[in-house]
PDB file of C-alpha atoms in Angstrom:
ATOM      1  CA  SER A   1     109.767 105.797  78.866  1.00  0.00           C
ATOM      2  CA  ASN A   2     110.483 102.929  81.365  1.00  0.00           C
ATOM      3  CA  PHE A   3     109.461 102.917  84.787  1.00  0.00           C
ATOM      4  CA  THR A   4     111.930 100.828  86.795  1.00  0.00           C
ATOM      5  CA  ALA A   5     111.823  98.811  90.464  1.00  0.00           C
ATOM      6  CA  THR A   6     114.229 101.481  91.648  1.00  0.00           C
ATOM      7  CA  ASP A   7     111.880 104.388  90.271  1.00  0.00           C
ATOM      8  CA  PHE A   8     109.028 102.226  92.242  1.00  0.00           C
ATOM      9  CA  LYS A   9     111.026 102.050  95.338  1.00  0.00           C
ATOM     10  CA  HIS A  10     111.582 105.555  95.314  1.00  0.00           C
ATOM     11  CA  HIS A  11     108.026 106.793  94.674  1.00  0.00           C
ATOM     12  CA  ALA A  12     106.352 104.144  97.168  1.00  0.00           C
ATOM     13  CA  SER A  13     109.139 105.044  99.908  1.00  0.00           C
ATOM     14  CA  LEU A  14     108.020 108.998  99.660  1.00  0.00           C
ATOM     15  CA  ALA A  15     104.357 107.850  99.533  1.00  0.00           C
ATOM     16  CA  ILE A  16     104.833 105.756 102.707  1.00  0.00           C
ATOM     17  CA  GLU A  17     106.310 108.247 104.561  1.00  0.00           C
ATOM     18  CA  SER A  18     103.433 111.069 103.643  1.00  0.00           C
ATOM     19  CA  ILE A  19     100.922 108.506 104.892  1.00  0.00           C
ATOM     20  CA  LEU A  20     102.494 107.606 107.980  1.00  0.00           C
ATOM     21  CA  GLU A  21     102.786 111.371 108.731  1.00  0.00           C
ATOM     22  CA  ARG A  22      99.004 111.736 108.906  1.00  0.00           C
ATOM     23  CA  ASP A  23      99.035 108.446 111.125  1.00  0.00           C
ATOM     24  CA  ARG A  24      97.173 106.322 108.441  1.00  0.00           C
ATOM     25  CA  LEU A  25      97.896 102.693 107.396  1.00  0.00           C
ATOM     26  CA  PRO A  26     100.072 102.802 104.190  1.00  0.00           C
ATOM     27  CA  ILE A  27      98.780  99.742 101.478  1.00  0.00           C
ATOM     28  CA  ILE A  28     100.921  98.801  98.673  1.00  0.00           C
ATOM     29  CA  ALA A  29      98.845  97.074  96.394  1.00  0.00           C
ATOM     30  CA  GLY A  30      99.226  95.366  93.159  1.00  0.00           C
ATOM     31  CA  GLY A  31     102.113  96.233  90.913  1.00  0.00           C
ATOM     32  CA  SER A  32     104.943  93.880  89.800  1.00  0.00           C
ATOM     33  CA  ASN A  33     106.080  91.229  92.079  1.00  0.00           C
ATOM     34  CA  SER A  34     109.907  92.368  91.420  1.00  0.00           C
ATOM     35  CA  TYR A  35     108.984  95.980  92.657  1.00  0.00           C
ATOM     36  CA  ILE A  36     107.567  94.731  95.863  1.00  0.00           C
ATOM     37  CA  GLU A  37     110.747  92.787  96.066  1.00  0.00           C
ATOM     38  CA  ALA A  38     113.042  95.906  95.515  1.00  0.00           C
ATOM     39  CA  LEU A  39     111.176  97.750  97.755  1.00  0.00           C
ATOM     40  CA  VAL A  40     110.977  95.348 100.880  1.00  0.00           C
ATOM     41  CA  ASP A  41     114.099  93.371 100.698  1.00  0.00           C
ATOM     42  CA  GLU A  42     116.409  94.817  98.385  1.00  0.00           C
ATOM     43  CA  HIS A  43     115.994  98.264 100.364  1.00  0.00           C
ATOM     44  CA  ALA A  44     118.010  97.731 103.882  1.00  0.00           C
ATOM     45  CA  GLU A  45     116.646 100.955 105.268  1.00  0.00           C
ATOM     46  CA  PHE A  46     112.983  99.509 104.391  1.00  0.00           C
ATOM     47  CA  ARG A  47     113.403  96.428 106.352  1.00  0.00           C
ATOM     48  CA  ARG A  48     115.400  98.474 109.159  1.00  0.00           C
ATOM     49  CA  ARG A  49     112.433 100.716 109.667  1.00  0.00           C
ATOM     50  CA  TYR A  50     109.137  98.916 108.869  1.00  0.00           C
ATOM     51  CA  GLU A  51     107.753  95.631 109.628  1.00  0.00           C
ATOM     52  CA  CYS A  52     105.294  93.798 107.080  1.00  0.00           C
ATOM     53  CA  CYS A  53     102.170  91.822 106.670  1.00  0.00           C
ATOM     54  CA  PHE A  54     101.828  90.422 103.367  1.00  0.00           C
ATOM     55  CA  LEU A  55      98.491  89.487 101.961  1.00  0.00           C
ATOM     56  CA  TRP A  56      98.192  87.276  98.947  1.00  0.00           C
ATOM     57  CA  VAL A  57      94.985  87.037  97.114  1.00  0.00           C
ATOM     58  CA  ASP A  58      94.876  83.883  95.010  1.00  0.00           C
ATOM     59  CA  VAL A  59      92.623  82.153  92.598  1.00  0.00           C
ATOM     60  CA  ALA A  60      92.727  78.613  91.162  1.00  0.00           C
ATOM     61  CA  PRO A  61      94.563  78.313  88.040  1.00  0.00           C
ATOM     62  CA  ARG A  62      91.472  76.815  86.129  1.00  0.00           C
ATOM     63  CA  VAL A  63      89.377  79.823  87.090  1.00  0.00           C
ATOM     64  CA  LEU A  64      92.040  82.520  86.202  1.00  0.00           C
ATOM     65  CA  ASN A  65      92.530  81.120  82.932  1.00  0.00           C
ATOM     66  CA  SER A  66      89.034  81.309  82.259  1.00  0.00           C
ATOM     67  CA  PHE A  67      89.129  84.846  83.644  1.00  0.00           C
ATOM     68  CA  VAL A  68      92.074  85.708  81.302  1.00  0.00           C
ATOM     69  CA  SER A  69      90.295  84.480  78.065  1.00  0.00           C
ATOM     70  CA  GLU A  70      87.067  86.126  78.863  1.00  0.00           C
ATOM     71  CA  ARG A  71      88.950  89.413  79.674  1.00  0.00           C
ATOM     72  CA  VAL A  72      90.997  89.731  76.504  1.00  0.00           C
ATOM     73  CA  ASP A  73      87.991  88.683  74.287  1.00  0.00           C
ATOM     74  CA  ARG A  74      86.245  91.844  76.363  1.00  0.00           C
ATOM     75  CA  MET A  75      89.316  93.905  75.617  1.00  0.00           C
ATOM     76  CA  VAL A  76      89.079  93.220  71.912  1.00  0.00           C
ATOM     77  CA  GLU A  77      85.317  93.547  71.514  1.00  0.00           C
ATOM     78  CA  VAL A  78      84.339  96.248  73.415  1.00  0.00           C
ATOM     79  CA  GLY A  79      87.206  98.101  74.947  1.00  0.00           C
ATOM     80  CA  GLY A  80      89.190  98.766  71.921  1.00  0.00           C
ATOM     81  CA  LEU A  81      92.453  97.017  72.182  1.00  0.00           C
ATOM     82  CA  VAL A  82      92.837  96.829  68.453  1.00  0.00           C
ATOM     83  CA  ASP A  83      92.459 100.510  68.040  1.00  0.00           C
ATOM     84  CA  GLU A  84      94.526 101.579  70.838  1.00  0.00           C
ATOM     85  CA  VAL A  85      97.517  99.419  69.512  1.00  0.00           C
ATOM     86  CA  ARG A  86      96.836 100.610  66.276  1.00  0.00           C
ATOM     87  CA  ARG A  87      97.482 104.184  67.359  1.00  0.00           C
ATOM     88  CA  MET A  88     100.950 103.436  68.457  1.00  0.00           C
ATOM     89  CA  PHE A  89     101.985 101.195  65.461  1.00  0.00           C
ATOM     90  CA  ASP A  90     103.972 102.655  62.866  1.00  0.00           C
ATOM     91  CA  PRO A  91     102.967 101.138  59.270  1.00  0.00           C
ATOM     92  CA  THR A  92     106.017 102.952  57.606  1.00  0.00           C
ATOM     93  CA  ALA A  93     108.804 101.285  59.741  1.00  0.00           C
ATOM     94  CA  ASP A  94     110.312  98.054  58.695  1.00  0.00           C
ATOM     95  CA  GLU A  95     110.623  97.082  62.184  1.00  0.00           C
ATOM     96  CA  GLU A  96     109.203  97.631  65.573  1.00  0.00           C
ATOM     97  CA  ASP A  97     110.918  97.874  68.751  1.00  0.00           C
ATOM     98  CA  TYR A  98     108.993  96.113  71.178  1.00  0.00           C
ATOM     99  CA  SER A  99     111.502  96.139  74.023  1.00  0.00           C
ATOM    100  CA  THR A 100     110.703  99.252  75.960  1.00  0.00           C
ATOM    101  CA  GLY A 101     108.014 101.499  77.164  1.00  0.00           C
ATOM    102  CA  ILE A 102     104.012 100.522  76.780  1.00  0.00           C
ATOM    103  CA  LYS A 103     105.110  98.680  73.258  1.00  0.00           C
ATOM    104  CA  LYS A 104     106.496  95.728  75.574  1.00  0.00           C
ATOM    105  CA  ALA A 105     103.061  95.227  77.351  1.00  0.00           C
ATOM    106  CA  ILE A 106     101.181  92.153  76.513  1.00  0.00           C
ATOM    107  CA  GLY A 107      98.573  93.007  73.788  1.00  0.00           C
ATOM    108  CA  VAL A 108     101.052  95.127  71.851  1.00  0.00           C
ATOM    109  CA  PRO A 109     103.805  92.830  70.181  1.00  0.00           C
ATOM    110  CA  GLU A 110     101.162  90.184  69.553  1.00  0.00           C
ATOM    111  CA  MET A 111      99.261  92.471  67.199  1.00  0.00           C
ATOM    112  CA  HIS A 112     102.185  93.312  65.105  1.00  0.00           C
ATOM    113  CA  HIS A 113     101.428  90.640  61.959  1.00  0.00           C
ATOM    114  CA  TYR A 114      97.929  91.876  62.056  1.00  0.00           C
ATOM    115  CA  LEU A 115      98.247  95.461  61.783  1.00  0.00           C
ATOM    116  CA  ARG A 116     101.378  94.878  59.360  1.00  0.00           C
ATOM    117  CA  GLY A 117      98.838  92.726  57.202  1.00  0.00           C
ATOM    118  CA  GLU A 118      96.373  95.740  57.441  1.00  0.00           C
ATOM    119  CA  ALA A 119      98.651  98.028  56.253  1.00  0.00           C
ATOM    120  CA  CYS A 120      99.904  95.895  52.978  1.00  0.00           C
ATOM    121  CA  GLY A 121      96.415  95.603  52.161  1.00  0.00           C
ATOM    122  CA  ASN A 122      95.706  91.622  53.179  1.00  0.00           C
ATOM    123  CA  ASP A 123      92.323  90.256  52.254  1.00  0.00           C
ATOM    124  CA  GLU A 124      89.593  90.096  54.736  1.00  0.00           C
ATOM    125  CA  GLU A 125      89.886  86.325  55.298  1.00  0.00           C
ATOM    126  CA  THR A 126      93.541  86.565  55.999  1.00  0.00           C
ATOM    127  CA  GLN A 127      93.383  89.435  58.266  1.00  0.00           C
ATOM    128  CA  GLU A 128      90.599  87.619  60.257  1.00  0.00           C
ATOM    129  CA  ALA A 129      93.076  84.650  60.754  1.00  0.00           C
ATOM    130  CA  LEU A 130      95.893  86.878  61.444  1.00  0.00           C
ATOM    131  CA  LEU A 131      93.318  88.710  63.975  1.00  0.00           C
ATOM    132  CA  MET A 132      92.553  85.456  65.696  1.00  0.00           C
ATOM    133  CA  GLU A 133      96.190  84.355  66.105  1.00  0.00           C
ATOM    134  CA  ALA A 134      97.198  87.647  68.212  1.00  0.00           C
ATOM    135  CA  ILE A 135      94.289  87.119  70.414  1.00  0.00           C
ATOM    136  CA  SER A 136      95.050  83.643  71.018  1.00  0.00           C
ATOM    137  CA  ASN A 137      98.726  84.686  71.644  1.00  0.00           C
ATOM    138  CA  ILE A 138      97.600  87.409  73.901  1.00  0.00           C
ATOM    139  CA  LYS A 139      95.683  84.768  76.111  1.00  0.00           C
ATOM    140  CA  LYS A 140      98.425  82.506  76.115  1.00  0.00           C
ATOM    141  CA  ASN A 141     101.312  85.268  77.048  1.00  0.00           C
ATOM    142  CA  THR A 142      98.924  86.418  79.771  1.00  0.00           C
ATOM    143  CA  ARG A 143      98.596  82.877  81.290  1.00  0.00           C
ATOM    144  CA  THR A 144     102.308  82.537  80.877  1.00  0.00           C
ATOM    145  CA  LEU A 145     102.778  85.717  82.903  1.00  0.00           C
ATOM    146  CA  ALA A 146     100.306  84.898  85.693  1.00  0.00           C
ATOM    147  CA  HIS A 147     102.082  81.319  85.984  1.00  0.00           C
ATOM    148  CA  ARG A 148     105.501  83.474  86.354  1.00  0.00           C
ATOM    149  CA  GLN A 149     104.027  85.579  88.737  1.00  0.00           C
ATOM    150  CA  LEU A 150     102.776  82.558  91.170  1.00  0.00           C
ATOM    151  CA  GLN A 151     106.147  80.890  90.615  1.00  0.00           C
ATOM    152  CA  LYS A 152     107.737  84.214  92.016  1.00  0.00           C
ATOM    153  CA  ILE A 153     105.764  84.579  95.114  1.00  0.00           C
ATOM    154  CA  HIS A 154     106.441  81.061  96.085  1.00  0.00           C
ATOM    155  CA  ARG A 155     110.503  82.100  95.214  1.00  0.00           C
ATOM    156  CA  LEU A 156     109.984  85.257  97.391  1.00  0.00           C
ATOM    157  CA  ARG A 157     108.601  83.009 100.520  1.00  0.00           C
ATOM    158  CA  SER A 158     111.630  80.623 100.154  1.00  0.00           C
ATOM    159  CA  LYS A 159     114.219  83.157  99.577  1.00  0.00           C
ATOM    160  CA  TRP A 160     113.372  85.796 101.902  1.00  0.00           C
ATOM    161  CA  ASN A 161     111.284  83.780 104.375  1.00  0.00           C
ATOM    162  CA  TRP A 162     108.267  85.831 103.588  1.00  0.00           C
ATOM    163  CA  SER A 163     105.471  84.347 105.725  1.00  0.00           C
ATOM    164  CA  MET A 164     102.416  84.506 103.581  1.00  0.00           C
ATOM    165  CA  HIS A 165      98.760  83.733 104.263  1.00  0.00           C
ATOM    166  CA  ARG A 166      97.162  82.725 101.160  1.00  0.00           C
ATOM    167  CA  LEU A 167      93.404  83.820 100.747  1.00  0.00           C
ATOM    168  CA  ASP A 168      91.554  81.952  98.177  1.00  0.00           C
ATOM    169  CA  ALA A 169      89.339  84.041  96.139  1.00  0.00           C
ATOM    170  CA  THR A 170      88.504  81.140  93.476  1.00  0.00           C
ATOM    171  CA  GLU A 171      84.754  81.401  94.870  1.00  0.00           C
ATOM    172  CA  ALA A 172      84.558  85.060  94.559  1.00  0.00           C
ATOM    173  CA  PHE A 173      85.882  85.081  91.135  1.00  0.00           C
ATOM    174  CA  LEU A 174      83.155  82.545  90.300  1.00  0.00           C
ATOM    175  CA  ASN A 175      80.664  84.747  91.824  1.00  0.00           C
ATOM    176  CA  ARG A 176      81.610  88.242  90.324  1.00  0.00           C
ATOM    177  CA  ARG A 177      79.035  88.392  87.679  1.00  0.00           C
ATOM    178  CA  ARG A 178      76.185  87.866  90.192  1.00  0.00           C
ATOM    179  CA  GLY A 179      75.702  91.501  91.649  1.00  0.00           C
ATOM    180  CA  ARG A 180      75.219  91.586  95.152  1.00  0.00           C
ATOM    181  CA  GLU A 181      76.041  87.768  95.877  1.00  0.00           C
ATOM    182  CA  GLY A 182      79.218  88.101  94.291  1.00  0.00           C
ATOM    183  CA  ASP A 183      79.946  91.114  96.762  1.00  0.00           C
ATOM    184  CA  ARG A 184      78.780  88.770  99.828  1.00  0.00           C
ATOM    185  CA  VAL A 185      81.254  86.043  98.969  1.00  0.00           C
ATOM    186  CA  TRP A 186      84.181  88.541  98.396  1.00  0.00           C
ATOM    187  CA  GLU A 187      83.240  90.358 101.753  1.00  0.00           C
ATOM    188  CA  LYS A 188      82.983  87.092 103.528  1.00  0.00           C
ATOM    189  CA  GLN A 189      86.139  85.287 101.931  1.00  0.00           C
ATOM    190  CA  VAL A 190      88.284  87.863 100.947  1.00  0.00           C
ATOM    191  CA  ALA A 191      87.979  91.352 102.625  1.00  0.00           C
ATOM    192  CA  ARG A 192      86.740  90.580 105.828  1.00  0.00           C
ATOM    193  CA  PRO A 193      89.422  87.578 106.605  1.00  0.00           C
ATOM    194  CA  ALA A 194      92.302  90.125 105.504  1.00  0.00           C
ATOM    195  CA  THR A 195      91.318  92.688 107.440  1.00  0.00           C
ATOM    196  CA  VAL A 196      91.141  90.277 110.715  1.00  0.00           C
ATOM    197  CA  ILE A 197      94.813  89.364 109.895  1.00  0.00           C
ATOM    198  CA  VAL A 198      96.115  92.978 109.369  1.00  0.00           C
ATOM    199  CA  ARG A 199      94.196  93.953 112.755  1.00  0.00           C
ATOM    200  CA  LYS A 200      95.882  90.916 114.374  1.00  0.00           C
ATOM    201  CA  PHE A 201      99.264  92.301 112.946  1.00  0.00           C
ATOM    202  CA  LEU A 202      98.458  95.971 114.238  1.00  0.00           C
ATOM    203  CA  VAL A 203      97.924  94.538 117.619  1.00  0.00           C
ATOM    204  CA  ASP A 204     100.992  92.152 117.711  1.00  0.00           C
ATOM    205  CA  PRO A 205     103.522  91.986 114.893  1.00  0.00           C
ATOM    206  CA  MET A 206     105.435  89.625 116.082  1.00  0.00           C
ATOM    207  CA  SER A 207     102.285  87.092 116.380  1.00  0.00           C
ATOM    208  CA  THR A 208     102.389  84.265 113.861  1.00  0.00           C
ATOM    209  CA  ILE A 209      98.993  83.680 112.420  1.00  0.00           C
ATOM    210  CA  LEU A 210      98.820  79.783 112.055  1.00  0.00           C
ATOM    211  CA  PRO A 211      96.801  78.001 109.078  1.00  0.00           C
ATOM    212  CA  HIS A 212      93.841  77.085 111.214  1.00  0.00           C
ATOM    213  CA  ASP A 213      93.338  80.989 112.034  1.00  0.00           C
ATOM    214  CA  THR A 214      92.752  81.645 108.407  1.00  0.00           C
ATOM    215  CA  ALA A 215      91.146  78.731 106.966  1.00  0.00           C
ATOM    216  CA  PHE A 216      88.001  80.433 106.684  1.00  0.00           C
ATOM    217  CA  VAL A 217      89.619  82.924 104.422  1.00  0.00           C
ATOM    218  CA  ALA A 218      89.698  82.760 100.308  1.00  0.00           C
ATOM    219  CA  ALA A 219      92.540  85.347 100.307  1.00  0.00           C
ATOM    220  CA  ALA A 220      95.941  85.448 101.822  1.00  0.00           C
ATOM    221  CA  ALA A 221      97.737  87.467 104.274  1.00  0.00           C
ATOM    222  CA  THR A 222     101.555  87.213 105.538  1.00  0.00           C
ATOM    223  CA  ALA A 223     103.010  88.580 108.621  1.00  0.00           C
ATOM    224  CA  GLY A 224     106.608  88.666 108.308  1.00  0.00           C
ATOM    225  CA  SER A 225     107.783  90.719 111.586  1.00  0.00           C
ATOM    226  CA  THR A 226     110.371  91.273 114.231  1.00  0.00           C
ATOM    227  CA  SER A 227     109.400  94.284 115.975  1.00  0.00           C
ATOM    228  CA  THR A 228     108.708  94.744 119.354  1.00  0.00           C
ATOM    229  CA  THR A 229     107.564  98.297 119.729  1.00  0.00           C
ATOM    230  CA  SER A 230     104.641 100.442 118.539  1.00  0.00           C
ATOM    231  CA  VAL A 231     103.347  99.757 115.129  1.00  0.00           C
ATOM    232  CA  ASN A 232     102.572 102.428 112.441  1.00  0.00           C
ATOM    233  CA  SER A 233     101.566  99.801 109.810  1.00  0.00           C
ATOM    234  CA  LEU A 234     102.038  99.263 106.145  1.00  0.00           C
ATOM    235  CA  ALA A 235      99.974  97.170 104.029  1.00  0.00           C
ATOM    236  CA  VAL A 236     101.379  96.106 100.539  1.00  0.00           C
ATOM    237  CA  SER A 237      99.975  94.157  97.893  1.00  0.00           C
ATOM    238  CA  MET A 238     101.863  92.009  95.608  1.00  0.00           C
ATOM    239  CA  PRO A 239     100.891  90.075  97.587  1.00  0.00           C
ATOM    240  CA  ALA A 240      99.505  92.677  99.964  1.00  0.00           C
ATOM    241  CA  VAL A 241     101.755  94.002 102.425  1.00  0.00           C
ATOM    242  CA  ALA A 242     101.102  95.697 105.753  1.00  0.00           C
ATOM    243  CA  ALA A 243     104.295  97.383 107.286  1.00  0.00           C
ATOM    244  CA  ALA A 244     104.482  98.881 110.678  1.00  0.00           C
ATOM    245  CA  THR A 245     107.698 101.389 111.660  1.00  0.00           C
ATOM    246  CA  ARG A 246     109.899 100.401 114.283  1.00  0.00           C
TER     247      ARG A 246
END
């Protein structure tokens, strides 16, 4: 079944309330930018009750594209991507519906011709070519999705006036396979600066964190706030957001 932005808004709101009742900081991490938009800015009650601090972890496109290619290759080679898609493929169907549910996820429709050829008994050489084409399309579509998500973030900043503090995680990504060194870079350039930003927001949600305050960061946070009262906070990452109750 489809999990809609409306579903997300409902379940996220309940979770936020539960966390705040325990005097903890809600953090909304990841998910579709459209979900975050629906929760934060298409939900009048949410904006009335909460102040938000947005955290945006960004990576240079060239590094992100390389990471996407490596990740797709790993998913095919050791992650069982082909077998996973094969289990939901119906070789007897004349057509497959890839417009709803899990079947519309990147990685599923791209495998159609390969699996159809497998069911029809194609020779090994043809199947190898179809698999390479499927993998290439998965990479291309994933890169396209990442680019669209970045465009959406910029659009949200403009449309809703979200003030985002970009944290550049490029170096952390480049060092991700270097064990403790990778952890050190992530801590220094992403985790620690993000923590500082959220702490400052919690102390004074009306404060503006200027660019020079976050120049040492490799990730990003945003403070979009109007509250003048005590802060019960929420952190959302879509960007990532930390929010405070009025």
